[in-house]
mmCIF file of C-alpha atoms in Angstrom:
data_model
loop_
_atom_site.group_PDB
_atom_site.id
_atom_site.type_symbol
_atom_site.label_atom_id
_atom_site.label_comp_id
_atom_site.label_asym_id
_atom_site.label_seq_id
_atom_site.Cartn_x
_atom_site.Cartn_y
_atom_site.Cartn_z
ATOM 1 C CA UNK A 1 -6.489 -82.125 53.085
ATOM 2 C CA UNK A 2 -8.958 -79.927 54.997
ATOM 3 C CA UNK A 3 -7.934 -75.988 55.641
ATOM 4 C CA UNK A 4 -6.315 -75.760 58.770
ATOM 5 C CA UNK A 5 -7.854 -72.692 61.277
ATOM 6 C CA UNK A 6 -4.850 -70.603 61.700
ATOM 7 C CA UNK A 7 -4.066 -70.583 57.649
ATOM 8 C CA UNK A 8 -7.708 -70.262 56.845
ATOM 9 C CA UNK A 9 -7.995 -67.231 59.125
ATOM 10 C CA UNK A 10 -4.432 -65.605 57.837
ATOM 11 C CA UNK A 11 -5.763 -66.219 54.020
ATOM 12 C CA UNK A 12 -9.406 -64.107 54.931
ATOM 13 C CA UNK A 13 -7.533 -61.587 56.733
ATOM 14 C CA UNK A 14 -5.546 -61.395 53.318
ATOM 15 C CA UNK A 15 -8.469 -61.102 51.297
ATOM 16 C CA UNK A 16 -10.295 -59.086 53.265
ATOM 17 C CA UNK A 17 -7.480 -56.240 53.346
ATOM 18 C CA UNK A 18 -6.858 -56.607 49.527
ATOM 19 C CA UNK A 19 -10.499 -55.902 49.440
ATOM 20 C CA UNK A 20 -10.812 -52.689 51.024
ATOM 21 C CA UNK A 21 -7.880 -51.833 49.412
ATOM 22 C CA UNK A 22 -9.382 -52.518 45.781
ATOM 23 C CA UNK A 23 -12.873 -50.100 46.999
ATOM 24 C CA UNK A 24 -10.827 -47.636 48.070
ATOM 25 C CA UNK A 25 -11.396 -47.452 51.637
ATOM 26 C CA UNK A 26 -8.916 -47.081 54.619
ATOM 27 C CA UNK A 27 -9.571 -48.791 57.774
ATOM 28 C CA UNK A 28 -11.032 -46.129 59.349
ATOM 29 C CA UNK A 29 -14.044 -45.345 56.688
ATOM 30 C CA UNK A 30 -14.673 -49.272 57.637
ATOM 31 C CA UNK A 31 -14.789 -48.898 61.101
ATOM 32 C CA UNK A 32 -17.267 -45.950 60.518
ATOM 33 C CA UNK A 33 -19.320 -47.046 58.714
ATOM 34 C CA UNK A 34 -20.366 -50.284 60.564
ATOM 35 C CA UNK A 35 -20.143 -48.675 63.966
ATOM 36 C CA UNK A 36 -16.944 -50.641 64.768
ATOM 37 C CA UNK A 37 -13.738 -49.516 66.895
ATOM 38 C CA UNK A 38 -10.492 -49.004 64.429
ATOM 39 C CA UNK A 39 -8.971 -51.394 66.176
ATOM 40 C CA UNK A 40 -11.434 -54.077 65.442
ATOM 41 C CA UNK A 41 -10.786 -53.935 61.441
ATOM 42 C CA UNK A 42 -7.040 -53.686 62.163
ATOM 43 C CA UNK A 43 -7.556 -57.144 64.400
ATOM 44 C CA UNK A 44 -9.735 -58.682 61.115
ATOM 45 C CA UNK A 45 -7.277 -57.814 58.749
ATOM 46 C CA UNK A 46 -4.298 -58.754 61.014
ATOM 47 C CA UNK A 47 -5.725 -62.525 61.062
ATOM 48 C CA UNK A 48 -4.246 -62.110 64.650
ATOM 49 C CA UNK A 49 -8.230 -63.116 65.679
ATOM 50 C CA UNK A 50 -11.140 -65.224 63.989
ATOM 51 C CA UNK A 51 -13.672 -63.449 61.669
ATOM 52 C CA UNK A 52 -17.660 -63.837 62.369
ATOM 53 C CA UNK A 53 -19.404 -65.240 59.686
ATOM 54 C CA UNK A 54 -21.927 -62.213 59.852
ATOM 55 C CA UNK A 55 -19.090 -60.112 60.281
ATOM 56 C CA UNK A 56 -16.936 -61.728 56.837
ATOM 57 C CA UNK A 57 -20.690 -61.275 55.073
ATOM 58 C CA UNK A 58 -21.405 -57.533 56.018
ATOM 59 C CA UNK A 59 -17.709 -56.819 54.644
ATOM 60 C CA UNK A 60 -17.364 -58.596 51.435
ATOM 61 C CA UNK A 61 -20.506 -56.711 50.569
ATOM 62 C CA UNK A 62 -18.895 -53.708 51.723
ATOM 63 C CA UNK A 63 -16.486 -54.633 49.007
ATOM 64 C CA UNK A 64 -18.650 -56.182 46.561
ATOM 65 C CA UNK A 65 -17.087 -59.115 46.447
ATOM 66 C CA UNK A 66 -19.653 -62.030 45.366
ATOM 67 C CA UNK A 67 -20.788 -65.087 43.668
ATOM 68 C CA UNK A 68 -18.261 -67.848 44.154
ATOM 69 C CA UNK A 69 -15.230 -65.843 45.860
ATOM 70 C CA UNK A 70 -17.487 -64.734 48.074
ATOM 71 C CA UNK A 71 -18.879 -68.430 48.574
ATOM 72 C CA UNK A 72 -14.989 -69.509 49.416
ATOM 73 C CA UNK A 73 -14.405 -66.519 51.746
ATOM 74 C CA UNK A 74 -17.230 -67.892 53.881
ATOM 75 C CA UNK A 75 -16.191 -70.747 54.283
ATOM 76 C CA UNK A 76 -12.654 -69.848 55.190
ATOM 77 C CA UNK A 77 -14.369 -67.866 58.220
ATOM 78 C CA UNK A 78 -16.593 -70.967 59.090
ATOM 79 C CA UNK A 79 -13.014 -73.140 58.959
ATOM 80 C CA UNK A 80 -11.268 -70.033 60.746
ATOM 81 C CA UNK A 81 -13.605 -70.408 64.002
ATOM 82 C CA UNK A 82 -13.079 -74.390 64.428
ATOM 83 C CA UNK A 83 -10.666 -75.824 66.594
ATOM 84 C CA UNK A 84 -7.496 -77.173 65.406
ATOM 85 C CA UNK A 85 -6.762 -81.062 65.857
ATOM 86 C CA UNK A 86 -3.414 -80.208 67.777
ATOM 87 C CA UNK A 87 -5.546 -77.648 69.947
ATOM 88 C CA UNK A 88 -5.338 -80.142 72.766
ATOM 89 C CA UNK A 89 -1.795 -79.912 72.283
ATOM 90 C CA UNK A 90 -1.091 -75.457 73.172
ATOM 91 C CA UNK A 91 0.471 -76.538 76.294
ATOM 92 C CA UNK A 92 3.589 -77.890 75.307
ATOM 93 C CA UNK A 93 4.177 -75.629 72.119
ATOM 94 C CA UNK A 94 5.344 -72.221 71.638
ATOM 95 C CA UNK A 95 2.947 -69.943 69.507
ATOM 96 C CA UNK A 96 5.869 -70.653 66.729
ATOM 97 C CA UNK A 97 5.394 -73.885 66.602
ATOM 98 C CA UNK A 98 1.740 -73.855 66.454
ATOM 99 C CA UNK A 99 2.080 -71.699 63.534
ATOM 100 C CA UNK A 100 4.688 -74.269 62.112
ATOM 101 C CA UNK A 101 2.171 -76.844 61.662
ATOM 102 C CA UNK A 102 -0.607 -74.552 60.548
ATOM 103 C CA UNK A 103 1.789 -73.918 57.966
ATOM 104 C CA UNK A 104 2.836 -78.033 57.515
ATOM 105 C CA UNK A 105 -0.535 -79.016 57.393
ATOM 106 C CA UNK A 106 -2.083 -76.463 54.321
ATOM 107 C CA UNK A 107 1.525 -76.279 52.371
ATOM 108 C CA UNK A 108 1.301 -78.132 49.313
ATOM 109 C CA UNK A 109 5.140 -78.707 48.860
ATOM 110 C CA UNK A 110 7.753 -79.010 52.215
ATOM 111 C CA UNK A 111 11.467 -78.634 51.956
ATOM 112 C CA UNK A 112 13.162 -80.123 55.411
ATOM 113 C CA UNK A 113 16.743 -79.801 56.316
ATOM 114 C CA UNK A 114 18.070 -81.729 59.152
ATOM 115 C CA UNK A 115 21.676 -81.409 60.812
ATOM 116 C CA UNK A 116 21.944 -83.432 64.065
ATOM 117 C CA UNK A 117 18.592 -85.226 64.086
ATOM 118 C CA UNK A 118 16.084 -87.295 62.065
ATOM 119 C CA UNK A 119 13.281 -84.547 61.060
ATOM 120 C CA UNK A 120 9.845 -85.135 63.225
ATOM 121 C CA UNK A 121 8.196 -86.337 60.414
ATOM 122 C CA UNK A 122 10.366 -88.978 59.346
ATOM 123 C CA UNK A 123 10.984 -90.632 63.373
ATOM 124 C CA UNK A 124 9.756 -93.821 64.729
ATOM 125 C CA UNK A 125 8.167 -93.710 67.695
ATOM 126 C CA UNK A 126 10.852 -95.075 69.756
ATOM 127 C CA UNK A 127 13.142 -92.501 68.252
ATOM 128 C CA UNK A 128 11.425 -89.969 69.499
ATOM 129 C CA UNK A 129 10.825 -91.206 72.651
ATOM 130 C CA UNK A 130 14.807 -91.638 72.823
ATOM 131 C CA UNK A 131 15.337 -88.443 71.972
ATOM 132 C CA UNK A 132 12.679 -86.446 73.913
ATOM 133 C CA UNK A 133 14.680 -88.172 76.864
ATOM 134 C CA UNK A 134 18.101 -87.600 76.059
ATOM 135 C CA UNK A 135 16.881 -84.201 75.967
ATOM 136 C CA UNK A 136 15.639 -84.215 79.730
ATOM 137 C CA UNK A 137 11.935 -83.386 78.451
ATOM 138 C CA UNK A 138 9.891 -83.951 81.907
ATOM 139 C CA UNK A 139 8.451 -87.698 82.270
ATOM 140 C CA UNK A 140 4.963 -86.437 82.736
ATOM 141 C CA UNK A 141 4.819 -83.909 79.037
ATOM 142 C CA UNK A 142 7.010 -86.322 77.218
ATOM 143 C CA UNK A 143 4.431 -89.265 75.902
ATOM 144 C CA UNK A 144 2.448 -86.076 74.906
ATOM 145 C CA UNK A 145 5.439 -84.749 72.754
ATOM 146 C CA UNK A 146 5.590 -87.886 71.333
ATOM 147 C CA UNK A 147 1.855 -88.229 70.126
ATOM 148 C CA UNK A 148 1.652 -85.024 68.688
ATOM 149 C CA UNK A 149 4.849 -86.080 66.650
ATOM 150 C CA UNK A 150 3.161 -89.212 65.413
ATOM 151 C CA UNK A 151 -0.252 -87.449 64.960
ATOM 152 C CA UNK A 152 1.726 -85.069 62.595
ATOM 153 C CA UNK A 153 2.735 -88.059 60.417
ATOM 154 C CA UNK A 154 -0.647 -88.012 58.948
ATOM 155 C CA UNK A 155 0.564 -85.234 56.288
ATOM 156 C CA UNK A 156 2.952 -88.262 55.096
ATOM 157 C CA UNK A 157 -0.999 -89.556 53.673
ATOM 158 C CA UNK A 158 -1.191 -86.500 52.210
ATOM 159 C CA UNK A 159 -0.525 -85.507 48.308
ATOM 160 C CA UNK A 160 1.519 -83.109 50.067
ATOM 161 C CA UNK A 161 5.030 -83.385 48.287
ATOM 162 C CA UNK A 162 7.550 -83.616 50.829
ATOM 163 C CA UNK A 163 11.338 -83.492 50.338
ATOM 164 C CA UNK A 164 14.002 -84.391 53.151
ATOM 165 C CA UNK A 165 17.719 -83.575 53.201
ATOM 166 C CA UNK A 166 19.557 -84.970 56.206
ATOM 167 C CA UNK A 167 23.039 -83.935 56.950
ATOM 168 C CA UNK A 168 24.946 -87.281 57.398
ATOM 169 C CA UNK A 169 25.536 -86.321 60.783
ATOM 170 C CA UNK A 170 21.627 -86.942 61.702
ATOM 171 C CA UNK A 171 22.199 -90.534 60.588
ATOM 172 C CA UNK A 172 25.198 -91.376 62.439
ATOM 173 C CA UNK A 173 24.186 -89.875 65.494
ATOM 174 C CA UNK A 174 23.029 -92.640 67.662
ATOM 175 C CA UNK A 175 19.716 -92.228 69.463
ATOM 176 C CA UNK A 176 18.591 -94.292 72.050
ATOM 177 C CA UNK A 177 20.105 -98.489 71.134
ATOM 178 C CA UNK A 178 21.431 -99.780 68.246
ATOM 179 C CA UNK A 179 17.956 -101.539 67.316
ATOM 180 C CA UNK A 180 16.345 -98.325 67.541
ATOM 181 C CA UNK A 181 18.890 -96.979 65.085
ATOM 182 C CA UNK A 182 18.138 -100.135 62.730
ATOM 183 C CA UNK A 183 14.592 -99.569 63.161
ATOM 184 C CA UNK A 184 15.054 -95.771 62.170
ATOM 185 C CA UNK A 185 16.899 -96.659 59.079
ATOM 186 C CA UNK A 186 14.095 -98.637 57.821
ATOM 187 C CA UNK A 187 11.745 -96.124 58.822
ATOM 188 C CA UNK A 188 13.689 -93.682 56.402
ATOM 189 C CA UNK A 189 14.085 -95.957 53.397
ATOM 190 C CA UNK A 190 10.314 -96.887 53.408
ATOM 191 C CA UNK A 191 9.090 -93.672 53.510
ATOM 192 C CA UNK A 192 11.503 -92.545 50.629
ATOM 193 C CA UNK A 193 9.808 -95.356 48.636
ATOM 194 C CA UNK A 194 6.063 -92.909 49.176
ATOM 195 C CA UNK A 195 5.413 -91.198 45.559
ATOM 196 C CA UNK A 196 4.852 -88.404 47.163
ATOM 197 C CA UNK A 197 8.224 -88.291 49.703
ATOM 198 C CA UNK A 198 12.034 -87.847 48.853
ATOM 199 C CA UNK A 199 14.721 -88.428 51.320
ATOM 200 C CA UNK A 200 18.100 -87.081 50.618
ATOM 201 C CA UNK A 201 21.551 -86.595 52.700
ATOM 202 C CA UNK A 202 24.707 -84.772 52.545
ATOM 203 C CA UNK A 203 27.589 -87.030 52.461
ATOM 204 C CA UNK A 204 30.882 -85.748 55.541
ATOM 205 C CA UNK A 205 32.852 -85.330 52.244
ATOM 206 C CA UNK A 206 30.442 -82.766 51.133
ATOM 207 C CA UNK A 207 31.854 -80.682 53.339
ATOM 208 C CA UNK A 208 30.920 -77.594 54.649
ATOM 209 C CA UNK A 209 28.216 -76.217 52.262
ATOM 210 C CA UNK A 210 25.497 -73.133 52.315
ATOM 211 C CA UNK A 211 23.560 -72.731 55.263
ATOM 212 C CA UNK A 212 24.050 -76.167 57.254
ATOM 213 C CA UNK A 213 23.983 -75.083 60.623
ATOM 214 C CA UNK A 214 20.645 -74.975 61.414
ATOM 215 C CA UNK A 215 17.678 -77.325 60.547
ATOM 216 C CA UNK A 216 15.176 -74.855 58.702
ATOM 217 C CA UNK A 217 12.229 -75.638 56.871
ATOM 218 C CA UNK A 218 10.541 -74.433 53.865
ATOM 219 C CA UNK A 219 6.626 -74.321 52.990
ATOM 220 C CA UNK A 220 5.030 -73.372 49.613
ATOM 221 C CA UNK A 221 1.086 -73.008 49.193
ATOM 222 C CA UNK A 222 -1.473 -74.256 46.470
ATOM 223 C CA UNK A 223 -2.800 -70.449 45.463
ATOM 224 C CA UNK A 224 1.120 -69.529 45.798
ATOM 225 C CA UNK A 225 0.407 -66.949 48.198
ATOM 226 C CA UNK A 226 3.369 -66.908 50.510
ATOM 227 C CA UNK A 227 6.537 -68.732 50.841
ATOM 228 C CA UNK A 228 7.257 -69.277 54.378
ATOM 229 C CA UNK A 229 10.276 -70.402 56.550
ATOM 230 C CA UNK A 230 11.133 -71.899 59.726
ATOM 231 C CA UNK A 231 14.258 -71.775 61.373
ATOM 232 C CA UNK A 232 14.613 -73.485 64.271
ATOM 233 C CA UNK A 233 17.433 -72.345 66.612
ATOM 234 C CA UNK A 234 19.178 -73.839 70.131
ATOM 235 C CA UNK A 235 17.128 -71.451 72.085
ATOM 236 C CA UNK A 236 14.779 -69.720 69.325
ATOM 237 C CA UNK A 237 12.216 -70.310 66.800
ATOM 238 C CA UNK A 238 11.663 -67.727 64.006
ATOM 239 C CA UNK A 239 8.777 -67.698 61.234
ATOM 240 C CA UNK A 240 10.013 -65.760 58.062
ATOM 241 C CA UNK A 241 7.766 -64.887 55.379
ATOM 242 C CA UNK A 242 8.565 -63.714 51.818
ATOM 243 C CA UNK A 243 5.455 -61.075 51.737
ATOM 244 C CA UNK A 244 6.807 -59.917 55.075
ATOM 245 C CA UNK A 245 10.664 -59.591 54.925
ATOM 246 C CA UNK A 246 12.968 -58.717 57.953
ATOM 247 C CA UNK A 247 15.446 -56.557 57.935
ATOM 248 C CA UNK A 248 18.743 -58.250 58.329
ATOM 249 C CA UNK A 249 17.420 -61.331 57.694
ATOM 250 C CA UNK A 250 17.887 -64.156 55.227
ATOM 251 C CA UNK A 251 14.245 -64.669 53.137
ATOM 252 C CA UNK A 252 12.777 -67.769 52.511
ATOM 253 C CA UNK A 253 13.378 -67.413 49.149
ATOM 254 C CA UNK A 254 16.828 -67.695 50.130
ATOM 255 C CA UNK A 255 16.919 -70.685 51.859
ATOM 256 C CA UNK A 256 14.842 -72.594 48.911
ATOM 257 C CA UNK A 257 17.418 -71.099 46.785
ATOM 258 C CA UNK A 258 20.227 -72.987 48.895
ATOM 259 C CA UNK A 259 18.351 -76.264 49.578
ATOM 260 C CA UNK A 260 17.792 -76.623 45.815
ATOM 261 C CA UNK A 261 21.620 -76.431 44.974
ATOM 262 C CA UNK A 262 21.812 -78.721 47.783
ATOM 263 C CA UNK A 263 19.077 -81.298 46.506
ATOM 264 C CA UNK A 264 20.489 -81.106 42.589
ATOM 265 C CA UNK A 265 24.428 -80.905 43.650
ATOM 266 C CA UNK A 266 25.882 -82.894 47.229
ATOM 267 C CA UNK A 267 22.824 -84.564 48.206
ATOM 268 C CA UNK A 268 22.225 -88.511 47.604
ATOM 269 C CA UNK A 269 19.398 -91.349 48.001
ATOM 270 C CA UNK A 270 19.197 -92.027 51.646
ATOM 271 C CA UNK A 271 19.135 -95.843 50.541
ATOM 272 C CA UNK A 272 23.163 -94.731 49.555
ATOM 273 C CA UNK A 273 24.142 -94.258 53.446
ATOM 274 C CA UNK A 274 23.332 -97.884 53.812
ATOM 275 C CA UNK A 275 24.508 -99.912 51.088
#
């Protein structure tokens, strides 16, 4: 799968600080010495804003960094400054959720918990469309929702490894008709039949077990970098990162700690909830 933007520019922000950090230079000898403002290398290094090409080339020999690193860094600031496929999309997502599929479309492994609702990646479209409804999401933004769900599917493609626990709550729940339901099912069981795709759930006589009242999802990287999270509450959405901890908070190591108990103690094969 091609870098996304937003991930490409957060990994050469990375780089770029460790950098300066391994020449011994603080932000401020940077600044100085290529006539910048302080607040431009804090920007760079922040990922919070695209880096030039010119400007990426001037630093990494700065920081001698060369040959084929130095090759890769490039091109992370060439991928940094292109436009995202979902960039069409910015009006009917939070800066969270933009984020959340940087992060879904470079992870190389996705853990998904669901509680009340078949995860985004796993819906038909009428599903969604039922749902988006039953939520009272405006006539005129919801078709859009739906695409964008749908377009996400693609990572399904992927060699991505994806793994799905549903509560058995978010197969009970009936969305939309009975058919739609039926259709849904189906939906499920095929894509648990992908090499690359398992789809679990948590029987009611599980009972009540760690951290099950809130979906959350969990992304891991190919140069194991970070370890993201992403919770997703009634009325908030929070990104947790395991290089970036919160005080008071929960890590993400944390909540792949719980969702592996989960996946090797109450959860079953989806197939199971139909027999």
């Amino acid at each position: 799968m091609a870098e996304n933007p937003m991930y490409s520019r957060q990994r050469l922000a990375r780089r770029l600080r460790k950098g300066r950090e391994g020449v011994g230079l603080t932000q401020q000898q940077v600044a100085e010495a290529f006539g910048w403002s302080p607040s431009k290398v804090i920007r760079l290094e922040g990922g919070t804003k695209p880096v030039s090409v010119p400007d990426t080339m001037v630093l990494l020999s700065k920081y001698e960094i060369a040959g084929e690193e130095a090759e890769q860094l490039i091109e992370l600031a060439k991928v940094a400054r292109q436009p995202s496929w979902y960039a069409s999309y910015r009006e009917i997502m939070s800066p969270e959720f933009e984020a959340y599929l940087a992060y879904e479309e470079s992870a190389s492994i996705i853990r998904d918990f669901a509680r009340n609702v078949v995860p985004g990646l796993l819906q038909t479209e009428e599903y969604a469309e039922a749902l988006f409804e039953a939520f009272g999401v405006p006539e005129e933004t919801r078709e859009m929702r739906v695409e964008l769900r749908l377009k996400r599917q693609k990572v399904l493609d992927t060699s991505t490894q994806l793994f799905f626990i549903l509560d058995e709550a978010a197969l009970r729940r009936q969305v939309g008709s009975e058919t739609t339901m039926g259709h849904q099912y189906e939906a499920l069981v095929m894509a648990n039949e992908r090499p690359n795709v398992t789809v679990l759930y948590v029987p009611f006589q599980a009972g009540i077990y760690p951290l099950f009242r809130s979906p959350y999802s969990i992304f891991e990287f190919p140069d194991g970098d970070d370890l993201v999270a992403y919770l997703e509450k009634p009325e908030t959405e929070e990104l947790l990162s395991e290089k970036t901890p919160k005080s008071g908070h929960l890590s993400p190591s944390d909540y792949l700690d719980s969702f592996w108990k989960l996946e090797h103690s109450l959860a079953l094969d989806v197939t199971q909830a139909f027999a």
